[in-house]
mmCIF file of N, CA and C in Angstrom:
data_model
loop_
_atom_site.group_PDB
_atom_site.id
_atom_site.type_symbol
_atom_site.label_atom_id
_atom_site.label_comp_id
_atom_site.label_asym_id
_atom_site.label_seq_id
_atom_site.Cartn_x
_atom_site.Cartn_y
_atom_site.Cartn_z
ATOM 1 N N MET A 549 52.218 1.151 12.502
ATOM 2 C CA MET A 549 51.526 -0.062 12.116
ATOM 3 C C MET A 549 52.509 -0.933 11.338
ATOM 4 N N PRO A 550 52.652 -2.180 11.714
ATOM 5 C CA PRO A 550 53.587 -3.049 11.000
ATOM 6 C C PRO A 550 53.132 -3.304 9.577
ATOM 7 N N ARG A 551 54.078 -3.588 8.741
ATOM 8 C CA ARG A 551 53.817 -3.784 7.325
ATOM 9 C C ARG A 551 52.906 -4.986 7.085
ATOM 10 N N SER A 552 52.956 -5.976 7.964
ATOM 11 C CA SER A 552 52.110 -7.157 7.772
ATOM 12 C C SER A 552 50.639 -6.812 7.941
ATOM 13 N N ARG A 553 50.341 -5.698 8.574
ATOM 14 C CA ARG A 553 48.960 -5.274 8.768
ATOM 15 C C ARG A 553 48.642 -4.040 7.940
ATOM 16 N N SER A 554 49.401 -3.782 6.860
ATOM 17 C CA SER A 554 49.230 -2.545 6.115
ATOM 18 C C SER A 554 48.084 -2.582 5.116
ATOM 19 N N GLY A 555 47.425 -3.703 4.941
ATOM 20 C CA GLY A 555 46.275 -3.767 4.049
ATOM 21 C C GLY A 555 45.066 -3.112 4.697
ATOM 22 N N ALA A 556 43.950 -3.123 4.000
ATOM 23 C CA ALA A 556 42.742 -2.492 4.529
ATOM 24 C C ALA A 556 42.296 -3.162 5.829
ATOM 25 N N VAL A 557 42.394 -4.492 5.885
ATOM 26 C CA VAL A 557 41.991 -5.210 7.080
ATOM 27 C C VAL A 557 43.140 -6.089 7.557
ATOM 28 N N GLY A 558 44.296 -5.851 7.069
ATOM 29 C CA GLY A 558 45.433 -6.693 7.409
ATOM 30 C C GLY A 558 45.908 -7.424 6.176
ATOM 31 N N ARG A 559 46.560 -8.541 6.387
ATOM 32 C CA ARG A 559 47.044 -9.320 5.260
ATOM 33 C C ARG A 559 45.856 -9.850 4.477
ATOM 34 N N ARG A 560 45.852 -9.631 3.192
ATOM 35 C CA ARG A 560 44.700 -10.001 2.371
ATOM 36 C C ARG A 560 44.574 -11.504 2.194
ATOM 37 N N ARG A 561 45.687 -12.174 2.080
ATOM 38 C CA ARG A 561 45.653 -13.619 1.926
ATOM 39 C C ARG A 561 46.930 -14.204 2.516
ATOM 40 N N GLU A 562 46.867 -15.450 2.817
ATOM 41 C CA GLU A 562 48.023 -16.122 3.405
ATOM 42 C C GLU A 562 49.132 -16.272 2.370
ATOM 43 N N ARG A 563 50.349 -16.340 2.868
ATOM 44 C CA ARG A 563 51.492 -16.566 1.986
ATOM 45 C C ARG A 563 51.383 -17.964 1.404
ATOM 46 N N THR A 564 51.569 -18.063 0.088
ATOM 47 C CA THR A 564 51.465 -19.373 -0.548
ATOM 48 C C THR A 564 52.736 -19.741 -1.293
ATOM 49 N N GLY A 565 53.569 -18.773 -1.579
ATOM 50 C CA GLY A 565 54.749 -19.041 -2.389
ATOM 51 C C GLY A 565 56.020 -18.933 -1.582
ATOM 52 N N THR A 566 57.070 -18.551 -2.271
ATOM 53 C CA THR A 566 58.372 -18.468 -1.637
ATOM 54 C C THR A 566 58.789 -17.029 -1.401
ATOM 55 N N GLU A 567 57.822 -16.091 -1.419
ATOM 56 C CA GLU A 567 58.184 -14.701 -1.192
ATOM 57 C C GLU A 567 58.695 -14.536 0.238
ATOM 58 N N PRO A 568 59.643 -13.634 0.429
ATOM 59 C CA PRO A 568 60.195 -13.445 1.777
ATOM 60 C C PRO A 568 59.125 -12.902 2.736
ATOM 61 N N VAL A 569 59.286 -13.235 3.981
ATOM 62 C CA VAL A 569 58.354 -12.756 5.001
ATOM 63 C C VAL A 569 58.415 -11.232 5.083
ATOM 64 N N THR A 570 59.580 -10.675 4.841
ATOM 65 C CA THR A 570 59.763 -9.227 4.964
ATOM 66 C C THR A 570 59.673 -8.515 3.618
ATOM 67 N N ALA A 571 59.042 -9.142 2.610
ATOM 68 C CA ALA A 571 58.916 -8.514 1.297
ATOM 69 C C ALA A 571 58.141 -7.215 1.429
ATOM 70 N N ARG A 572 58.638 -6.179 0.744
ATOM 71 C CA ARG A 572 58.016 -4.865 0.848
ATOM 72 C C ARG A 572 57.788 -4.300 -0.550
ATOM 73 N N SER A 573 56.770 -3.506 -0.649
ATOM 74 C CA SER A 573 56.489 -2.803 -1.893
ATOM 75 C C SER A 573 57.518 -1.696 -2.068
ATOM 76 N N ALA A 574 57.821 -1.346 -3.289
ATOM 77 C CA ALA A 574 58.792 -0.292 -3.572
ATOM 78 C C ALA A 574 58.104 1.073 -3.494
ATOM 79 N N LEU A 575 57.727 1.480 -2.286
ATOM 80 C CA LEU A 575 56.994 2.732 -2.119
ATOM 81 C C LEU A 575 57.840 3.933 -2.521
ATOM 82 N N GLY A 576 59.120 3.879 -2.241
ATOM 83 C CA GLY A 576 59.994 4.995 -2.611
ATOM 84 C C GLY A 576 60.058 5.180 -4.120
ATOM 85 N N LEU A 577 60.165 4.082 -4.838
ATOM 86 C CA LEU A 577 60.201 4.156 -6.300
ATOM 87 C C LEU A 577 58.861 4.614 -6.855
ATOM 88 N N ARG A 578 57.769 4.105 -6.299
ATOM 89 C CA ARG A 578 56.447 4.554 -6.744
ATOM 90 C C ARG A 578 56.249 6.033 -6.477
ATOM 91 N N LEU A 579 56.729 6.509 -5.333
ATOM 92 C CA LEU A 579 56.634 7.927 -5.002
ATOM 93 C C LEU A 579 57.430 8.762 -6.003
ATOM 94 N N LEU A 580 58.639 8.332 -6.304
ATOM 95 C CA LEU A 580 59.480 9.049 -7.258
ATOM 96 C C LEU A 580 58.854 9.072 -8.654
ATOM 97 N N LEU A 581 58.404 7.917 -9.123
ATOM 98 C CA LEU A 581 57.810 7.858 -10.465
ATOM 99 C C LEU A 581 56.538 8.689 -10.568
ATOM 100 N N SER A 582 55.696 8.628 -9.554
ATOM 101 C CA SER A 582 54.468 9.424 -9.581
ATOM 102 C C SER A 582 54.776 10.913 -9.529
ATOM 103 N N ALA A 583 55.741 11.301 -8.693
ATOM 104 C CA ALA A 583 56.088 12.716 -8.562
ATOM 105 C C ALA A 583 56.739 13.258 -9.832
ATOM 106 N N VAL A 584 57.464 12.418 -10.559
ATOM 107 C CA VAL A 584 58.115 12.859 -11.790
ATOM 108 C C VAL A 584 57.124 12.885 -12.950
ATOM 109 N N PHE A 585 56.339 11.837 -13.087
ATOM 110 C CA PHE A 585 55.493 11.721 -14.274
ATOM 111 C C PHE A 585 54.165 12.466 -14.177
ATOM 112 N N LEU A 586 53.720 12.828 -12.989
ATOM 113 C CA LEU A 586 52.492 13.619 -12.898
ATOM 114 C C LEU A 586 52.645 14.955 -13.626
ATOM 115 N N PRO A 587 53.693 15.749 -13.364
ATOM 116 C CA PRO A 587 53.828 16.993 -14.130
ATOM 117 C C PRO A 587 54.113 16.762 -15.618
ATOM 118 N N VAL A 588 54.808 15.679 -15.945
ATOM 119 C CA VAL A 588 55.078 15.375 -17.354
ATOM 120 C C VAL A 588 53.772 15.112 -18.096
ATOM 121 N N PHE A 589 52.909 14.291 -17.516
ATOM 122 C CA PHE A 589 51.636 13.984 -18.169
ATOM 123 C C PHE A 589 50.709 15.193 -18.193
ATOM 124 N N LEU A 590 50.751 16.015 -17.157
ATOM 125 C CA LEU A 590 49.941 17.235 -17.174
ATOM 126 C C LEU A 590 50.409 18.180 -18.284
ATOM 127 N N ALA A 591 51.729 18.320 -18.428
ATOM 128 C CA ALA A 591 52.264 19.173 -19.488
ATOM 129 C C ALA A 591 51.919 18.602 -20.870
ATOM 130 N N ALA A 592 52.020 17.294 -21.026
ATOM 131 C CA ALA A 592 51.681 16.670 -22.307
ATOM 132 C C ALA A 592 50.194 16.845 -22.621
ATOM 133 N N THR A 593 49.350 16.750 -21.605
ATOM 134 C CA THR A 593 47.915 16.975 -21.809
ATOM 135 C C THR A 593 47.678 18.383 -22.316
ATOM 136 N N ALA A 594 48.293 19.366 -21.665
ATOM 137 C CA ALA A 594 48.124 20.764 -22.079
ATOM 138 C C ALA A 594 48.672 20.987 -23.487
ATOM 139 N N LEU A 595 49.822 20.401 -23.781
ATOM 140 C CA LEU A 595 50.429 20.565 -25.101
ATOM 141 C C LEU A 595 49.545 19.980 -26.195
ATOM 142 N N PHE A 596 49.069 18.754 -26.008
ATOM 143 C CA PHE A 596 48.219 18.131 -27.027
ATOM 144 C C PHE A 596 46.887 18.857 -27.157
ATOM 145 N N TRP A 597 46.349 19.344 -26.038
ATOM 146 C CA TRP A 597 45.087 20.075 -26.111
ATOM 147 C C TRP A 597 45.264 21.381 -26.882
ATOM 148 N N TYR A 598 46.387 22.074 -26.625
ATOM 149 C CA TYR A 598 46.680 23.309 -27.353
ATOM 150 C C TYR A 598 46.889 23.017 -28.841
ATOM 151 N N TRP A 599 47.647 21.968 -29.146
ATOM 152 C CA TRP A 599 47.909 21.582 -30.527
ATOM 153 C C TRP A 599 46.606 21.253 -31.245
ATOM 154 N N THR A 600 45.685 20.596 -30.536
ATOM 155 C CA THR A 600 44.368 20.299 -31.103
ATOM 156 C C THR A 600 43.621 21.586 -31.433
ATOM 157 N N ALA A 601 43.717 22.574 -30.535
ATOM 158 C CA ALA A 601 42.985 23.828 -30.723
ATOM 159 C C ALA A 601 43.510 24.636 -31.904
ATOM 160 N N VAL A 602 44.824 24.585 -32.178
ATOM 161 C CA VAL A 602 45.391 25.410 -33.249
ATOM 162 C C VAL A 602 45.558 24.663 -34.565
ATOM 163 N N SER A 603 45.262 23.371 -34.593
ATOM 164 C CA SER A 603 45.440 22.618 -35.841
ATOM 165 C C SER A 603 44.287 22.907 -36.796
ATOM 166 N N GLY A 604 44.625 22.898 -38.056
ATOM 167 C CA GLY A 604 43.629 23.145 -39.098
ATOM 168 C C GLY A 604 43.004 21.850 -39.576
ATOM 169 N N PRO A 605 42.037 21.934 -40.468
ATOM 170 C CA PRO A 605 41.330 20.734 -40.932
ATOM 171 C C PRO A 605 42.200 19.809 -41.783
ATOM 172 N N GLN A 606 43.229 20.347 -42.451
ATOM 173 C CA GLN A 606 44.078 19.523 -43.316
ATOM 174 C C GLN A 606 45.408 19.139 -42.662
ATOM 175 N N ASP A 607 45.615 19.514 -41.406
ATOM 176 C CA ASP A 607 46.880 19.226 -40.728
ATOM 177 C C ASP A 607 47.006 17.746 -40.402
ATOM 178 N N VAL A 608 48.278 17.325 -40.355
ATOM 179 C CA VAL A 608 48.579 15.953 -39.969
ATOM 180 C C VAL A 608 49.499 16.031 -38.766
ATOM 181 N N PRO A 609 49.217 15.405 -37.662
ATOM 182 C CA PRO A 609 48.066 14.572 -37.348
ATOM 183 C C PRO A 609 46.797 15.413 -37.198
ATOM 184 N N ASP A 610 45.671 14.781 -37.427
ATOM 185 C CA ASP A 610 44.402 15.511 -37.366
ATOM 186 C C ASP A 610 43.997 15.753 -35.910
ATOM 187 N N SER A 611 43.000 16.601 -35.745
ATOM 188 C CA SER A 611 42.601 16.991 -34.388
ATOM 189 C C SER A 611 42.021 15.819 -33.595
ATOM 190 N N GLY A 612 41.433 14.844 -34.269
ATOM 191 C CA GLY A 612 40.914 13.666 -33.566
ATOM 192 C C GLY A 612 42.019 12.859 -32.900
ATOM 193 N N SER A 613 43.116 12.670 -33.634
ATOM 194 C CA SER A 613 44.254 11.930 -33.067
ATOM 195 C C SER A 613 44.875 12.689 -31.904
ATOM 196 N N LEU A 614 44.988 14.001 -32.068
ATOM 197 C CA LEU A 614 45.561 14.817 -30.998
ATOM 198 C C LEU A 614 44.659 14.809 -29.769
ATOM 199 N N ARG A 615 43.364 14.804 -29.994
ATOM 200 C CA ARG A 615 42.426 14.758 -28.873
ATOM 201 C C ARG A 615 42.555 13.432 -28.125
ATOM 202 N N VAL A 616 42.739 12.345 -28.857
ATOM 203 C CA VAL A 616 42.932 11.034 -28.221
ATOM 204 C C VAL A 616 44.202 11.049 -27.375
ATOM 205 N N LEU A 617 45.274 11.619 -27.901
ATOM 206 C CA LEU A 617 46.522 11.718 -27.132
ATOM 207 C C LEU A 617 46.338 12.582 -25.889
ATOM 208 N N ALA A 618 45.605 13.673 -26.011
ATOM 209 C CA ALA A 618 45.364 14.545 -24.857
ATOM 210 C C ALA A 618 44.567 13.805 -23.781
ATOM 211 N N VAL A 619 43.555 13.063 -24.194
ATOM 212 C CA VAL A 619 42.747 12.316 -23.229
ATOM 213 C C VAL A 619 43.578 11.203 -22.587
ATOM 214 N N ALA A 620 44.410 10.526 -23.373
ATOM 215 C CA ALA A 620 45.264 9.466 -22.823
ATOM 216 C C ALA A 620 46.228 10.041 -21.787
ATOM 217 N N CYS A 621 46.812 11.194 -22.085
ATOM 218 C CA CYS A 621 47.720 11.826 -21.119
ATOM 219 C C CYS A 621 46.970 12.286 -19.877
ATOM 220 N N ALA A 622 45.735 12.744 -20.047
ATOM 221 C CA ALA A 622 44.926 13.150 -18.891
ATOM 222 C C ALA A 622 44.613 11.946 -18.003
ATOM 223 N N VAL A 623 44.299 10.813 -18.623
ATOM 224 C CA VAL A 623 44.032 9.593 -17.847
ATOM 225 C C VAL A 623 45.286 9.161 -17.095
ATOM 226 N N LEU A 624 46.433 9.214 -17.748
ATOM 227 C CA LEU A 624 47.685 8.861 -17.076
ATOM 228 C C LEU A 624 48.004 9.836 -15.946
ATOM 229 N N SER A 625 47.644 11.106 -16.119
ATOM 230 C CA SER A 625 47.831 12.091 -15.047
ATOM 231 C C SER A 625 46.985 11.725 -13.830
ATOM 232 N N VAL A 626 45.753 11.348 -14.075
ATOM 233 C CA VAL A 626 44.862 10.964 -12.969
ATOM 234 C C VAL A 626 45.401 9.719 -12.270
ATOM 235 N N LEU A 627 45.869 8.750 -13.033
ATOM 236 C CA LEU A 627 46.434 7.539 -12.426
ATOM 237 C C LEU A 627 47.673 7.853 -11.598
ATOM 238 N N ALA A 628 48.537 8.740 -12.099
ATOM 239 C CA ALA A 628 49.723 9.127 -11.340
ATOM 240 C C ALA A 628 49.330 9.857 -10.065
ATOM 241 N N LEU A 629 48.312 10.706 -10.141
ATOM 242 C CA LEU A 629 47.854 11.435 -8.961
ATOM 243 C C LEU A 629 47.261 10.487 -7.922
ATOM 244 N N VAL A 630 46.463 9.532 -8.365
ATOM 245 C CA VAL A 630 45.872 8.560 -7.442
ATOM 246 C C VAL A 630 46.970 7.714 -6.798
ATOM 247 N N ASP A 631 47.958 7.276 -7.572
ATOM 248 C CA ASP A 631 49.048 6.485 -7.023
ATOM 249 C C ASP A 631 49.867 7.311 -6.035
ATOM 250 N N LEU A 632 50.119 8.570 -6.363
ATOM 251 C CA LEU A 632 50.855 9.453 -5.458
ATOM 252 C C LEU A 632 50.110 9.606 -4.140
ATOM 253 N N ALA A 633 48.804 9.809 -4.203
ATOM 254 C CA ALA A 633 48.007 9.938 -2.979
ATOM 255 C C ALA A 633 48.018 8.641 -2.170
ATOM 256 N N ALA A 634 47.928 7.503 -2.858
ATOM 257 C CA ALA A 634 47.931 6.214 -2.155
ATOM 258 C C ALA A 634 49.271 5.960 -1.476
ATOM 259 N N VAL A 635 50.356 6.268 -2.159
ATOM 260 C CA VAL A 635 51.681 6.049 -1.578
ATOM 261 C C VAL A 635 51.887 6.964 -0.374
ATOM 262 N N LEU A 636 51.514 8.229 -0.501
ATOM 263 C CA LEU A 636 51.682 9.153 0.617
ATOM 264 C C LEU A 636 50.829 8.743 1.806
ATOM 265 N N ARG A 637 49.611 8.299 1.557
ATOM 266 C CA ARG A 637 48.736 7.850 2.638
ATOM 267 C C ARG A 637 49.318 6.621 3.329
ATOM 268 N N ARG A 638 49.828 5.696 2.526
ATOM 269 C CA ARG A 638 50.387 4.473 3.097
ATOM 270 C C ARG A 638 51.661 4.757 3.889
ATOM 271 N N ARG A 639 52.506 5.643 3.366
ATOM 272 C CA ARG A 639 53.735 5.990 4.096
ATOM 273 C C ARG A 639 53.411 6.709 5.391
ATOM 274 N N ARG A 640 52.405 7.591 5.354
ATOM 275 C CA ARG A 640 52.009 8.322 6.566
ATOM 276 C C ARG A 640 51.445 7.367 7.610
ATOM 277 N N ARG A 641 50.690 6.358 7.163
ATOM 278 C CA ARG A 641 50.097 5.402 8.089
ATOM 279 C C ARG A 641 51.169 4.490 8.693
ATOM 280 N N GLU A 642 52.176 4.107 7.911
ATOM 281 C CA GLU A 642 53.199 3.188 8.399
ATOM 282 C C GLU A 642 54.302 3.877 9.197
ATOM 283 N N HIS A 643 54.459 5.181 8.991
ATOM 284 C CA HIS A 643 55.495 5.929 9.701
ATOM 285 C C HIS A 643 54.869 7.153 10.359
ATOM 286 N N PRO A 644 54.056 6.933 11.405
ATOM 287 C CA PRO A 644 53.419 8.090 12.043
ATOM 288 C C PRO A 644 54.469 8.975 12.704
ATOM 289 N N ARG A 645 54.180 10.248 12.703
ATOM 290 C CA ARG A 645 55.106 11.199 13.322
ATOM 291 C C ARG A 645 55.013 11.065 14.839
ATOM 292 N N LEU A 646 56.130 11.359 15.472
ATOM 293 C CA LEU A 646 56.149 11.317 16.930
ATOM 294 C C LEU A 646 55.351 12.500 17.473
ATOM 295 N N PRO A 647 54.744 12.333 18.622
ATOM 296 C CA PRO A 647 54.025 13.474 19.202
ATOM 297 C C PRO A 647 55.008 14.589 19.546
ATOM 298 N N PRO A 648 54.546 15.829 19.521
ATOM 299 C CA PRO A 648 55.459 16.943 19.823
ATOM 300 C C PRO A 648 55.931 16.867 21.274
ATOM 301 N N PRO A 649 57.179 17.277 21.538
ATOM 302 C CA PRO A 649 57.691 17.229 22.925
ATOM 303 C C PRO A 649 56.971 18.248 23.791
ATOM 304 N N ARG A 650 56.867 17.931 25.076
ATOM 305 C CA ARG A 650 56.177 18.846 26.012
ATOM 306 C C ARG A 650 57.159 19.655 26.780
#
């Protein structure tokens, strides 16, 4: 499928500016960033959640702050996972595999 038709129903809107006709999204960079930061955010979520569990009532930072950090990292993990899935789906749709030889 050509890139000009890569939207849900094709091109979403007509070109209005000076962007090149062959302008492309940086799918490779998005794939790399999502693949790198998904495990980082998952590890940070686990670390902050563990730190929250072992912190005492007088510890600094308090468990509320650590819980906020854990939730923020979990949200970023979900966003990285969704972006990774979207990039892989889009790359698969734009570069279909050849049928197996007979």
